[in-house]
PDB file of C-alpha atoms in Angstrom:
ATOM      1  CA  MET A   1     -57.633  15.129  27.230  1.00 69.00           C
ATOM      2  CA  ALA A   2     -54.201  13.568  26.913  1.00 84.00           C
ATOM      3  CA  ILE A   3     -53.553  10.658  24.553  1.00 91.00           C
ATOM      4  CA  SER A   4     -53.470   7.414  26.526  1.00 94.00           C
ATOM      5  CA  ASP A   5     -50.282   5.374  26.762  1.00 93.00           C
ATOM      6  CA  ASP A   6     -52.160   2.427  25.239  1.00 94.00           C
ATOM      7  CA  GLN A   7     -52.804   4.415  22.057  1.00 94.00           C
ATOM      8  CA  LYS A   8     -49.192   5.570  21.886  1.00 94.00           C
ATOM      9  CA  ILE A   9     -47.957   1.992  22.254  1.00 95.00           C
ATOM     10  CA  ASP A  10     -50.424   0.756  19.630  1.00 95.00           C
ATOM     11  CA  TYR A  11     -49.150   3.415  17.219  1.00 94.00           C
ATOM     12  CA  LEU A  12     -45.528   2.425  17.789  1.00 94.00           C
ATOM     13  CA  TRP A  13     -46.304  -1.300  17.526  1.00 93.00           C
ATOM     14  CA  LYS A  14     -47.978  -0.851  14.153  1.00 94.00           C
ATOM     15  CA  LYS A  15     -45.438   1.660  12.848  1.00 93.00           C
ATOM     16  CA  LEU A  16     -42.235  -0.085  13.953  1.00 92.00           C
ATOM     17  CA  GLY A  17     -43.336  -3.701  14.078  1.00 91.00           C
ATOM     18  CA  TYR A  18     -45.441  -3.831  10.913  1.00 92.00           C
ATOM     19  CA  GLY A  19     -44.559  -0.690   8.931  1.00 93.00           C
ATOM     20  CA  ALA A  20     -48.231   0.266   8.810  1.00 94.00           C
ATOM     21  CA  SER A  21     -50.353   3.297   9.618  1.00 95.00           C
ATOM     22  CA  LYS A  22     -52.594   3.163  12.666  1.00 94.00           C
ATOM     23  CA  THR A  23     -56.179   3.686  11.505  1.00 96.00           C
ATOM     24  CA  ASP A  24     -58.134   2.378  14.495  1.00 95.00           C
ATOM     25  CA  ILE A  25     -57.780   1.208  18.060  1.00 93.00           C
ATOM     26  CA  ASN A  26     -56.255  -2.217  18.599  1.00 94.00           C
ATOM     27  CA  SER A  27     -59.488  -3.885  19.749  1.00 94.00           C
ATOM     28  CA  ILE A  28     -61.122  -3.063  16.402  1.00 95.00           C
ATOM     29  CA  LYS A  29     -58.146  -3.332  14.053  1.00 95.00           C
ATOM     30  CA  GLY A  30     -55.008  -5.136  15.156  1.00 94.00           C
ATOM     31  CA  ALA A  31     -51.597  -4.627  13.609  1.00 93.00           C
ATOM     32  CA  THR A  32     -52.015  -7.597  11.233  1.00 94.00           C
ATOM     33  CA  ASN A  33     -55.188  -5.988   9.865  1.00 95.00           C
ATOM     34  CA  GLU A  34     -53.727  -2.554   9.152  1.00 95.00           C
ATOM     35  CA  SER A  35     -53.318  -2.306   5.371  1.00 93.00           C
ATOM     36  CA  ILE A  36     -51.843   1.131   4.656  1.00 95.00           C
ATOM     37  CA  PRO A  37     -48.012   0.987   4.411  1.00 94.00           C
ATOM     38  CA  SER A  38     -46.057   3.503   6.462  1.00 94.00           C
ATOM     39  CA  PRO A  39     -42.328   2.681   6.250  1.00 90.00           C
ATOM     40  CA  LEU A  40     -39.817   4.588   8.333  1.00 89.00           C
ATOM     41  CA  LEU A  41     -38.127   7.515   6.614  1.00 89.00           C
ATOM     42  CA  ILE A  42     -34.509   6.811   5.672  1.00 87.00           C
ATOM     43  CA  ARG A  43     -32.797  10.105   4.934  1.00 88.00           C
ATOM     44  CA  GLY A  44     -30.252   9.858   2.141  1.00 87.00           C
ATOM     45  CA  ASP A  45     -28.072  12.517   3.739  1.00 89.00           C
ATOM     46  CA  LYS A  46     -27.759  10.427   6.912  1.00 91.00           C
ATOM     47  CA  LEU A  47     -26.800   7.119   5.306  1.00 92.00           C
ATOM     48  CA  TRP A  48     -23.440   5.853   6.545  1.00 94.00           C
ATOM     49  CA  SER A  49     -21.999   5.100   3.121  1.00 91.00           C
ATOM     50  CA  ASP A  50     -18.742   3.736   4.595  1.00 92.00           C
ATOM     51  CA  SER A  51     -20.369   1.686   7.358  1.00 94.00           C
ATOM     52  CA  ALA A  52     -18.857  -1.501   5.919  1.00 93.00           C
ATOM     53  CA  GLN A  53     -15.469  -0.101   6.978  1.00 95.00           C
ATOM     54  CA  ILE A  54     -16.406  -0.085  10.670  1.00 97.00           C
ATOM     55  CA  PRO A  55     -14.484  -2.921  12.368  1.00 97.00           C
ATOM     56  CA  SER A  56     -16.326  -5.377  14.615  1.00 97.00           C
ATOM     57  CA  VAL A  57     -14.096  -4.368  17.544  1.00 98.00           C
ATOM     58  CA  MET A  58     -13.775  -0.728  18.525  1.00 98.00           C
ATOM     59  CA  PRO A  59     -10.272   0.534  17.608  1.00 97.00           C
ATOM     60  CA  ALA A  60      -8.006   1.989  20.263  1.00 96.00           C
ATOM     61  CA  GLU A  61      -7.426   5.189  18.281  1.00 96.00           C
ATOM     62  CA  ASP A  62      -9.024   7.256  15.550  1.00 97.00           C
ATOM     63  CA  THR A  63      -9.306   5.838  12.029  1.00 97.00           C
ATOM     64  CA  THR A  64     -10.626   7.248   8.768  1.00 96.00           C
ATOM     65  CA  TYR A  65     -14.103   5.965   9.583  1.00 96.00           C
ATOM     66  CA  VAL A  66     -14.211   5.729  13.389  1.00 98.00           C
ATOM     67  CA  GLY A  67     -13.533   8.453  15.928  1.00 98.00           C
ATOM     68  CA  VAL A  68     -12.822   7.139  19.441  1.00 98.00           C
ATOM     69  CA  TYR A  69     -13.438   8.959  22.725  1.00 98.00           C
ATOM     70  CA  LEU A  70     -11.244   7.550  25.474  1.00 97.00           C
ATOM     71  CA  ASP A  71      -8.935   8.774  28.236  1.00 96.00           C
ATOM     72  CA  SER A  72      -6.014   7.349  26.268  1.00 96.00           C
ATOM     73  CA  GLN A  73      -6.869   9.771  23.466  1.00 94.00           C
ATOM     74  CA  SER A  74      -7.644  12.617  25.912  1.00 94.00           C
ATOM     75  CA  SER A  75     -11.092  12.697  24.360  1.00 95.00           C
ATOM     76  CA  THR A  76     -13.607  11.215  26.830  1.00 97.00           C
ATOM     77  CA  VAL A  77     -16.626  13.499  26.423  1.00 98.00           C
ATOM     78  CA  GLU A  78     -17.768  15.711  29.269  1.00 98.00           C
ATOM     79  CA  CYS A  79     -21.523  16.157  28.931  1.00 98.00           C
ATOM     80  CA  THR A  80     -23.662  19.193  29.702  1.00 98.00           C
ATOM     81  CA  LYS A  81     -26.989  19.175  31.489  1.00 97.00           C
ATOM     82  CA  ASP A  82     -30.194  19.545  29.529  1.00 97.00           C
ATOM     83  CA  LEU A  83     -31.610  22.563  31.330  1.00 96.00           C
ATOM     84  CA  THR A  84     -35.028  22.008  29.747  1.00 96.00           C
ATOM     85  CA  ALA A  85     -35.408  18.694  31.625  1.00 96.00           C
ATOM     86  CA  SER A  86     -35.534  17.867  35.315  1.00 95.00           C
ATOM     87  CA  ALA A  87     -32.293  18.464  37.188  1.00 95.00           C
ATOM     88  CA  ASN A  88     -29.583  15.919  36.271  1.00 96.00           C
ATOM     89  CA  ARG A  89     -32.086  13.796  34.324  1.00 97.00           C
ATOM     90  CA  THR A  90     -30.679  14.250  30.793  1.00 98.00           C
ATOM     91  CA  TRP A  91     -27.127  14.891  29.578  1.00 98.00           C
ATOM     92  CA  ILE A  92     -25.930  16.102  26.165  1.00 98.00           C
ATOM     93  CA  THR A  93     -22.645  15.035  24.512  1.00 98.00           C
ATOM     94  CA  GLY A  94     -22.993  17.592  21.705  1.00 97.00           C
ATOM     95  CA  LEU A  95     -21.933  14.892  19.224  1.00 98.00           C
ATOM     96  CA  THR A  96     -24.085  12.741  16.958  1.00 97.00           C
ATOM     97  CA  ASP A  97     -23.731   9.431  15.096  1.00 97.00           C
ATOM     98  CA  TRP A  98     -22.293   7.291  17.881  1.00 98.00           C
ATOM     99  CA  ILE A  99     -21.677   3.718  16.745  1.00 97.00           C
ATOM    100  CA  PRO A 100     -24.168   1.386  18.458  1.00 96.00           C
ATOM    101  CA  PRO A 101     -23.466  -2.127  19.812  1.00 96.00           C
ATOM    102  CA  GLU A 102     -25.057  -3.718  16.722  1.00 95.00           C
ATOM    103  CA  PHE A 103     -21.612  -3.272  15.120  1.00 96.00           C
ATOM    104  CA  GLY A 104     -19.986  -5.112  18.026  1.00 96.00           C
ATOM    105  CA  SER A 105     -20.394  -5.267  21.801  1.00 96.00           C
ATOM    106  CA  THR A 106     -17.298  -3.133  22.427  1.00 98.00           C
ATOM    107  CA  TYR A 107     -19.100  -0.117  20.945  1.00 98.00           C
ATOM    108  CA  GLN A 108     -21.509   0.135  23.880  1.00 97.00           C
ATOM    109  CA  VAL A 109     -20.783   3.481  25.490  1.00 98.00           C
ATOM    110  CA  LYS A 110     -19.404   3.655  29.022  1.00 98.00           C
ATOM    111  CA  VAL A 111     -20.751   6.235  31.445  1.00 98.00           C
ATOM    112  CA  TYR A 112     -18.885   7.824  34.369  1.00 98.00           C
ATOM    113  CA  ILE A 113     -19.700  10.287  37.144  1.00 98.00           C
ATOM    114  CA  GLU A 114     -16.915  12.677  38.042  1.00 98.00           C
ATOM    115  CA  SER A 115     -16.376  16.335  38.842  1.00 98.00           C
ATOM    116  CA  ALA A 116     -16.255  18.795  35.958  1.00 97.00           C
ATOM    117  CA  GLY A 117     -13.011  19.445  34.133  1.00 96.00           C
ATOM    118  CA  GLU A 118     -11.329  16.098  34.807  1.00 96.00           C
ATOM    119  CA  SER A 119      -8.975  14.838  32.086  1.00 94.00           C
ATOM    120  CA  THR A 120      -9.069  11.110  32.951  1.00 97.00           C
ATOM    121  CA  PRO A 121     -12.623  10.364  34.154  1.00 98.00           C
ATOM    122  CA  GLN A 122     -12.345   6.714  33.124  1.00 97.00           C
ATOM    123  CA  SER A 123      -9.643   6.320  35.755  1.00 96.00           C
ATOM    124  CA  THR A 124     -10.827   8.700  38.473  1.00 97.00           C
ATOM    125  CA  GLY A 125     -14.587   8.615  38.017  1.00 97.00           C
ATOM    126  CA  SER A 126     -17.265   6.131  39.061  1.00 97.00           C
ATOM    127  CA  GLN A 127     -18.668   4.010  36.246  1.00 98.00           C
ATOM    128  CA  ILE A 128     -22.415   3.514  36.226  1.00 97.00           C
ATOM    129  CA  PHE A 129     -24.172   0.834  34.180  1.00 96.00           C
ATOM    130  CA  ALA A 130     -27.212   0.853  31.909  1.00 95.00           C
ATOM    131  CA  ALA A 131     -29.001  -1.709  34.100  1.00 94.00           C
ATOM    132  CA  GLY A 132     -28.581   0.569  37.105  1.00 94.00           C
ATOM    133  CA  SER A 133     -27.453  -0.256  40.616  1.00 93.00           C
ATOM    134  CA  GLY A 134     -30.687  -1.911  41.729  1.00 92.00           C
ATOM    135  CA  ASN A 135     -32.214   1.404  42.765  1.00 92.00           C
ATOM    136  CA  ASN A 136     -34.332   2.078  39.636  1.00 94.00           C
ATOM    137  CA  ASP A 137     -31.570   4.345  38.313  1.00 95.00           C
ATOM    138  CA  GLU A 138     -31.149   2.855  34.817  1.00 96.00           C
ATOM    139  CA  TRP A 139     -29.930   4.998  31.948  1.00 96.00           C
ATOM    140  CA  PHE A 140     -30.560   4.937  28.178  1.00 96.00           C
ATOM    141  CA  PHE A 141     -28.232   6.357  25.534  1.00 97.00           C
ATOM    142  CA  ASP A 142     -29.530   7.575  22.167  1.00 96.00           C
ATOM    143  CA  TYR A 143     -26.649   6.739  19.791  1.00 97.00           C
ATOM    144  CA  GLN A 144     -27.999   8.920  16.992  1.00 95.00           C
ATOM    145  CA  SER A 145     -28.412  12.129  18.947  1.00 96.00           C
ATOM    146  CA  GLY A 146     -25.727  11.540  21.582  1.00 97.00           C
ATOM    147  CA  ILE A 147     -28.140  12.062  24.486  1.00 97.00           C
ATOM    148  CA  LEU A 148     -27.998  10.162  27.776  1.00 97.00           C
ATOM    149  CA  HIS A 149     -31.235   9.981  29.778  1.00 97.00           C
ATOM    150  CA  PHE A 150     -31.774   8.463  33.200  1.00 96.00           C
ATOM    151  CA  ILE A 151     -34.865   6.503  32.293  1.00 93.00           C
ATOM    152  CA  GLY A 152     -35.395   4.909  35.703  1.00 93.00           C
ATOM    153  CA  ASN A 153     -37.428   6.587  38.412  1.00 94.00           C
ATOM    154  CA  ASN A 154     -34.360   7.561  40.414  1.00 95.00           C
ATOM    155  CA  LEU A 155     -31.046   9.243  39.706  1.00 96.00           C
ATOM    156  CA  PRO A 156     -27.741   7.506  40.487  1.00 96.00           C
ATOM    157  CA  THR A 157     -25.882   8.185  43.685  1.00 95.00           C
ATOM    158  CA  GLY A 158     -23.200  10.863  43.410  1.00 96.00           C
ATOM    159  CA  ILE A 159     -24.668  12.772  40.486  1.00 97.00           C
ATOM    160  CA  ASN A 160     -25.393  15.932  42.500  1.00 96.00           C
ATOM    161  CA  GLY A 161     -22.578  18.431  42.045  1.00 96.00           C
ATOM    162  CA  ASN A 162     -20.849  16.298  39.416  1.00 98.00           C
ATOM    163  CA  VAL A 163     -21.190  15.715  35.668  1.00 98.00           C
ATOM    164  CA  ILE A 164     -21.527  12.789  33.282  1.00 98.00           C
ATOM    165  CA  TYR A 165     -18.689  11.604  31.012  1.00 98.00           C
ATOM    166  CA  ILE A 166     -19.134   9.345  27.992  1.00 98.00           C
ATOM    167  CA  SER A 167     -16.572   7.104  26.302  1.00 98.00           C
ATOM    168  CA  GLY A 168     -17.251   5.270  23.039  1.00 98.00           C
ATOM    169  CA  ALA A 169     -16.900   5.731  19.286  1.00 98.00           C
ATOM    170  CA  ARG A 170     -18.554   7.714  16.517  1.00 98.00           C
ATOM    171  CA  TYR A 171     -18.911   7.182  12.783  1.00 98.00           C
ATOM    172  CA  VAL A 172     -16.848   9.853  10.981  1.00 97.00           C
ATOM    173  CA  GLY A 173     -16.920   8.495   7.408  1.00 94.00           C
ATOM    174  CA  ASP A 174     -18.857   9.850   4.444  1.00 92.00           C
ATOM    175  CA  PHE A 175     -22.627  10.276   4.440  1.00 92.00           C
ATOM    176  CA  GLY A 176     -25.205   9.932   1.678  1.00 87.00           C
ATOM    177  CA  VAL A 177     -25.498   7.873  -1.486  1.00 76.00           C
ATOM    178  CA  GLY A 178     -23.002  10.192  -3.190  1.00 62.00           C
ATOM    179  CA  GLY A 179     -20.146   9.436  -0.824  1.00 55.00           C
ATOM    180  CA  GLY A 180     -17.771   6.567  -0.088  1.00 57.00           C
ATOM    181  CA  SER A 181     -17.801   3.291  -2.031  1.00 60.00           C
ATOM    182  CA  ILE A 182     -21.463   3.767  -2.984  1.00 60.00           C
ATOM    183  CA  GLY A 183     -20.665   7.096  -4.598  1.00 60.00           C
ATOM    184  CA  SER A 184     -17.651   5.655  -6.398  1.00 65.00           C
ATOM    185  CA  ASN A 185     -19.711   2.826  -7.854  1.00 65.00           C
ATOM    186  CA  ILE A 186     -22.449   5.208  -8.962  1.00 66.00           C
ATOM    187  CA  GLN A 187     -19.916   7.576 -10.521  1.00 68.00           C
ATOM    188  CA  SER A 188     -18.275   4.664 -12.349  1.00 69.00           C
ATOM    189  CA  LEU A 189     -21.668   3.625 -13.722  1.00 68.00           C
ATOM    190  CA  VAL A 190     -22.413   7.196 -14.796  1.00 68.00           C
ATOM    191  CA  ASN A 191     -19.050   7.385 -16.568  1.00 70.00           C
ATOM    192  CA  ASN A 192     -19.704   4.107 -18.392  1.00 66.00           C
ATOM    193  CA  ILE A 193     -23.131   5.294 -19.510  1.00 65.00           C
ATOM    194  CA  GLN A 194     -21.621   8.578 -20.697  1.00 68.00           C
ATOM    195  CA  ASN A 195     -18.963   6.743 -22.691  1.00 64.00           C
ATOM    196  CA  ILE A 196     -21.630   4.619 -24.371  1.00 59.00           C
ATOM    197  CA  GLN A 197     -23.679   7.725 -25.163  1.00 60.00           C
ATOM    198  CA  ASN A 198     -20.643   9.457 -26.645  1.00 62.00           C
ATOM    199  CA  ALA A 199     -19.903   6.441 -28.845  1.00 56.00           C
ATOM    200  CA  LEU A 200     -23.513   6.235 -30.032  1.00 54.00           C
ATOM    201  CA  ASN A 201     -23.585   9.955 -30.764  1.00 57.00           C
ATOM    202  CA  ASN A 202     -20.554   9.488 -33.027  1.00 53.00           C
ATOM    203  CA  PHE A 203     -21.816   6.370 -34.799  1.00 50.00           C
ATOM    204  CA  GLU A 204     -23.232   6.909 -38.288  1.00 49.00           C
ATOM    205  CA  TYR A 205     -25.192   4.066 -39.854  1.00 47.00           C
ATOM    206  CA  SER A 206     -26.878   5.953 -42.689  1.00 46.00           C
ATOM    207  CA  GLY A 207     -25.844   4.688 -46.123  1.00 48.00           C
ATOM    208  CA  HIS A 208     -24.882   1.300 -44.759  1.00 51.00           C
ATOM    209  CA  THR A 209     -27.825  -1.068 -44.639  1.00 52.00           C
ATOM    210  CA  GLN A 210     -27.863  -4.390 -42.867  1.00 53.00           C
ATOM    211  CA  SER A 211     -28.017  -6.175 -46.249  1.00 59.00           C
ATOM    212  CA  GLU A 212     -24.883  -4.337 -47.434  1.00 57.00           C
ATOM    213  CA  ILE A 213     -22.939  -5.451 -44.367  1.00 56.00           C
ATOM    214  CA  ASP A 214     -24.310  -9.003 -44.726  1.00 59.00           C
ATOM    215  CA  THR A 215     -23.078  -9.003 -48.343  1.00 62.00           C
ATOM    216  CA  LEU A 216     -19.591  -7.959 -47.240  1.00 57.00           C
ATOM    217  CA  VAL A 217     -19.495 -10.619 -44.541  1.00 55.00           C
ATOM    218  CA  ALA A 218     -20.860 -13.366 -46.789  1.00 59.00           C
ATOM    219  CA  GLY A 219     -18.342 -12.387 -49.449  1.00 59.00           C
ATOM    220  CA  GLY A 220     -15.451 -13.109 -47.120  1.00 57.00           C
ATOM    221  CA  GLU A 221     -14.646  -9.494 -46.307  1.00 56.00           C
ATOM    222  CA  PRO A 222     -13.498  -8.723 -42.750  1.00 56.00           C
ATOM    223  CA  VAL A 223     -15.870  -5.982 -41.596  1.00 57.00           C
ATOM    224  CA  GLY A 224     -15.288  -3.545 -38.759  1.00 59.00           C
ATOM    225  CA  ILE A 225     -16.301  -0.149 -37.468  1.00 57.00           C
ATOM    226  CA  VAL A 226     -13.728   2.540 -38.207  1.00 58.00           C
ATOM    227  CA  TYR A 227     -13.364   6.200 -37.359  1.00 58.00           C
ATOM    228  CA  ASP A 228     -13.715   8.515 -40.349  1.00 63.00           C
ATOM    229  CA  ASP A 229     -11.616  11.679 -39.963  1.00 64.00           C
ATOM    230  CA  THR A 230     -13.709  13.528 -42.529  1.00 70.00           C
ATOM    231  CA  THR A 231     -17.104  13.037 -40.906  1.00 65.00           C
ATOM    232  CA  GLY A 232     -15.900  12.591 -37.346  1.00 61.00           C
ATOM    233  CA  LYS A 233     -18.065   9.485 -37.097  1.00 61.00           C
ATOM    234  CA  PHE A 234     -17.599   5.762 -36.634  1.00 57.00           C
ATOM    235  CA  ILE A 235     -18.813   3.919 -39.752  1.00 61.00           C
ATOM    236  CA  PRO A 236     -19.095   0.279 -40.867  1.00 60.00           C
ATOM    237  CA  SER A 237     -16.381  -0.609 -43.358  1.00 64.00           C
ATOM    238  CA  THR A 238     -14.192  -3.398 -44.660  1.00 61.00           C
ATOM    239  CA  ILE A 239     -10.804  -3.839 -43.002  1.00 54.00           C
ATOM    240  CA  SER A 240      -7.832  -4.256 -45.277  1.00 51.00           C
ATOM    241  CA  ALA A 241      -5.150  -6.896 -44.806  1.00 43.00           C
ATOM    242  CA  SER A 242      -2.931  -4.318 -43.129  1.00 44.00           C
ATOM    243  CA  GLY A 243      -5.653  -3.389 -40.680  1.00 41.00           C
ATOM    244  CA  GLY A 244      -6.946  -0.353 -42.521  1.00 42.00           C
ATOM    245  CA  GLY A 245     -10.582   0.461 -43.064  1.00 42.00           C
ATOM    246  CA  GLY A 246     -12.631   2.065 -45.770  1.00 43.00           C
ATOM    247  CA  GLY A 247     -12.704   5.384 -43.955  1.00 39.00           C
ATOM    248  CA  SER A 248      -9.915   7.913 -44.040  1.00 38.00           C
ATOM    249  CA  SER A 249      -8.533   6.501 -40.771  1.00 39.00           C
ATOM    250  CA  SER A 250      -7.045   3.022 -40.664  1.00 40.00           C
ATOM    251  CA  VAL A 251      -7.870   2.192 -37.029  1.00 41.00           C
ATOM    252  CA  PRO A 252     -10.800  -0.246 -36.643  1.00 41.00           C
ATOM    253  CA  PHE A 253     -12.962   0.567 -33.630  1.00 40.00           C
ATOM    254  CA  LEU A 254     -14.914  -2.680 -33.318  1.00 44.00           C
ATOM    255  CA  PRO A 255     -14.308  -5.694 -35.612  1.00 45.00           C
ATOM    256  CA  LEU A 256     -17.270  -7.733 -36.829  1.00 45.00           C
ATOM    257  CA  LEU A 257     -17.411 -11.397 -37.831  1.00 46.00           C
ATOM    258  CA  LEU A 258     -16.477 -12.855 -41.198  1.00 45.00           C
ATOM    259  CA  ASN A 259     -18.583 -15.887 -42.021  1.00 47.00           C
ATOM    260  CA  ASP A 260     -18.097 -17.938 -45.199  1.00 50.00           C
ATOM    261  CA  GLY A 261     -20.064 -20.923 -43.943  1.00 52.00           C
ATOM    262  CA  THR A 262     -17.034 -22.922 -42.770  1.00 56.00           C
ATOM    263  CA  GLU A 263     -15.216 -20.387 -40.644  1.00 55.00           C
ATOM    264  CA  GLU A 264     -15.843 -17.347 -38.484  1.00 53.00           C
ATOM    265  CA  GLN A 265     -13.013 -14.921 -38.045  1.00 54.00           C
ATOM    266  CA  VAL A 266     -12.648 -11.948 -35.697  1.00 54.00           C
ATOM    267  CA  PRO A 267      -9.938  -9.642 -37.114  1.00 52.00           C
ATOM    268  CA  LEU A 268      -7.232  -8.466 -34.741  1.00 50.00           C
ATOM    269  CA  LEU A 269      -5.702  -6.208 -37.382  1.00 46.00           C
ATOM    270  CA  THR A 270      -4.924  -2.662 -36.391  1.00 47.00           C
ATOM    271  CA  THR A 271      -2.517   0.165 -37.240  1.00 46.00           C
ATOM    272  CA  PHE A 272      -1.807   3.460 -35.574  1.00 43.00           C
ATOM    273  CA  ASP A 273      -0.254   6.407 -37.368  1.00 45.00           C
ATOM    274  CA  GLY A 274       0.822   4.020 -40.118  1.00 49.00           C
ATOM    275  CA  GLN A 275       2.763   1.823 -37.686  1.00 48.00           C
ATOM    276  CA  GLU A 276       1.485  -1.738 -37.469  1.00 47.00           C
ATOM    277  CA  LEU A 277       1.083  -2.757 -33.848  1.00 46.00           C
ATOM    278  CA  ILE A 278      -0.396  -6.231 -34.135  1.00 47.00           C
ATOM    279  CA  SER A 279      -2.166  -8.302 -36.752  1.00 50.00           C
ATOM    280  CA  GLY A 280      -3.976 -11.575 -36.663  1.00 55.00           C
ATOM    281  CA  LEU A 281      -7.383 -13.084 -36.080  1.00 53.00           C
ATOM    282  CA  LEU A 282      -9.450 -15.425 -33.969  1.00 53.00           C
ATOM    283  CA  ARG A 283     -10.695 -18.254 -36.210  1.00 57.00           C
ATOM    284  CA  PHE A 284     -13.615 -20.534 -35.381  1.00 56.00           C
ATOM    285  CA  THR A 285     -14.059 -23.726 -37.418  1.00 61.00           C
ATOM    286  CA  LEU A 286     -17.735 -24.354 -38.162  1.00 56.00           C
ATOM    287  CA  THR A 287     -19.499 -27.663 -38.629  1.00 62.00           C
ATOM    288  CA  ASP A 288     -23.197 -27.436 -39.428  1.00 61.00           C
ATOM    289  CA  GLY A 289     -23.220 -23.966 -37.942  1.00 52.00           C
ATOM    290  CA  ASN A 290     -21.585 -25.057 -34.667  1.00 57.00           C
ATOM    291  CA  ARG A 291     -18.187 -23.793 -33.507  1.00 50.00           C
ATOM    292  CA  ASP A 292     -15.886 -26.799 -33.056  1.00 56.00           C
ATOM    293  CA  ASP A 293     -12.358 -25.380 -32.838  1.00 55.00           C
ATOM    294  CA  ILE A 294     -10.761 -22.010 -32.196  1.00 54.00           C
ATOM    295  CA  ASP A 295      -7.353 -20.801 -33.357  1.00 56.00           C
ATOM    296  CA  LEU A 296      -5.431 -17.637 -32.520  1.00 53.00           C
ATOM    297  CA  LEU A 297      -3.346 -16.546 -35.523  1.00 54.00           C
ATOM    298  CA  ILE A 298      -0.880 -13.717 -34.903  1.00 51.00           C
ATOM    299  CA  SER A 299       1.470 -12.079 -37.410  1.00 51.00           C
ATOM    300  CA  GLY A 300       3.177  -8.737 -37.861  1.00 47.00           C
ATOM    301  CA  SER A 301       5.364  -7.027 -35.306  1.00 42.00           C
ATOM    302  CA  THR A 302       5.236  -4.796 -32.275  1.00 40.00           C
ATOM    303  CA  PRO A 303       7.292  -1.593 -32.146  1.00 38.00           C
TER     304      PRO A 303
END
């Protein structure tokens, strides 16, 4: 026995309207009483990752993200019959991912009847409308699959011996979470994480306890993290007045704070290959532990 239309509608109502699984007939368990979630599948490989680049008005010619199908572009699509359906009932564009009117009303496809092989069917053909002509000859277009189906009981006048043409626009940008601006943002995040991991892998803290660094800071020594050529690691060390550190390299990687109770100073001292680039510090004046004033002190020269 065939499944009744009422059961099919109840399934769709619960699935689409409430994102829930149908577990019983509506008279026993309505949609608001279904408790098992059943969200629609969103395929990652079909995500329009550049959809934000689709303009609200359909462009007159192809862009990076929108392909247009118009007589003016010699690209209005001639459809083929679906031979597995009733005669002239369903027509196939052979193209997917048409942009629907939710992006703007101008994206609604236009449908024409004309003889096969015409180059300008928008001009020479007869346009037919989705609402039909008043003869129960409505059509429905599936924007994802590119299929036009005459969903009304009747077929439009003039279809016998002719073909259907479609004009509109398709999304031609990147697909998936790995493409477009989404992919760029993800790749940037991955790169940042990798850089942090590389820095941590090269940071050596052994032999330098927190109390030792605190002693250096409390004693008025500017403390930074420097790269040691011998070990190939970044290590905590004092920074000399010329910007050098305690390691065999004199380039501080990350300066730490000097705190003598009345001031905090962030060293801006650095050298490269023995050539001083810039020297100075940021100085915070402290009162009862609170930062009241800030000074920027710069000395040295730039090459």
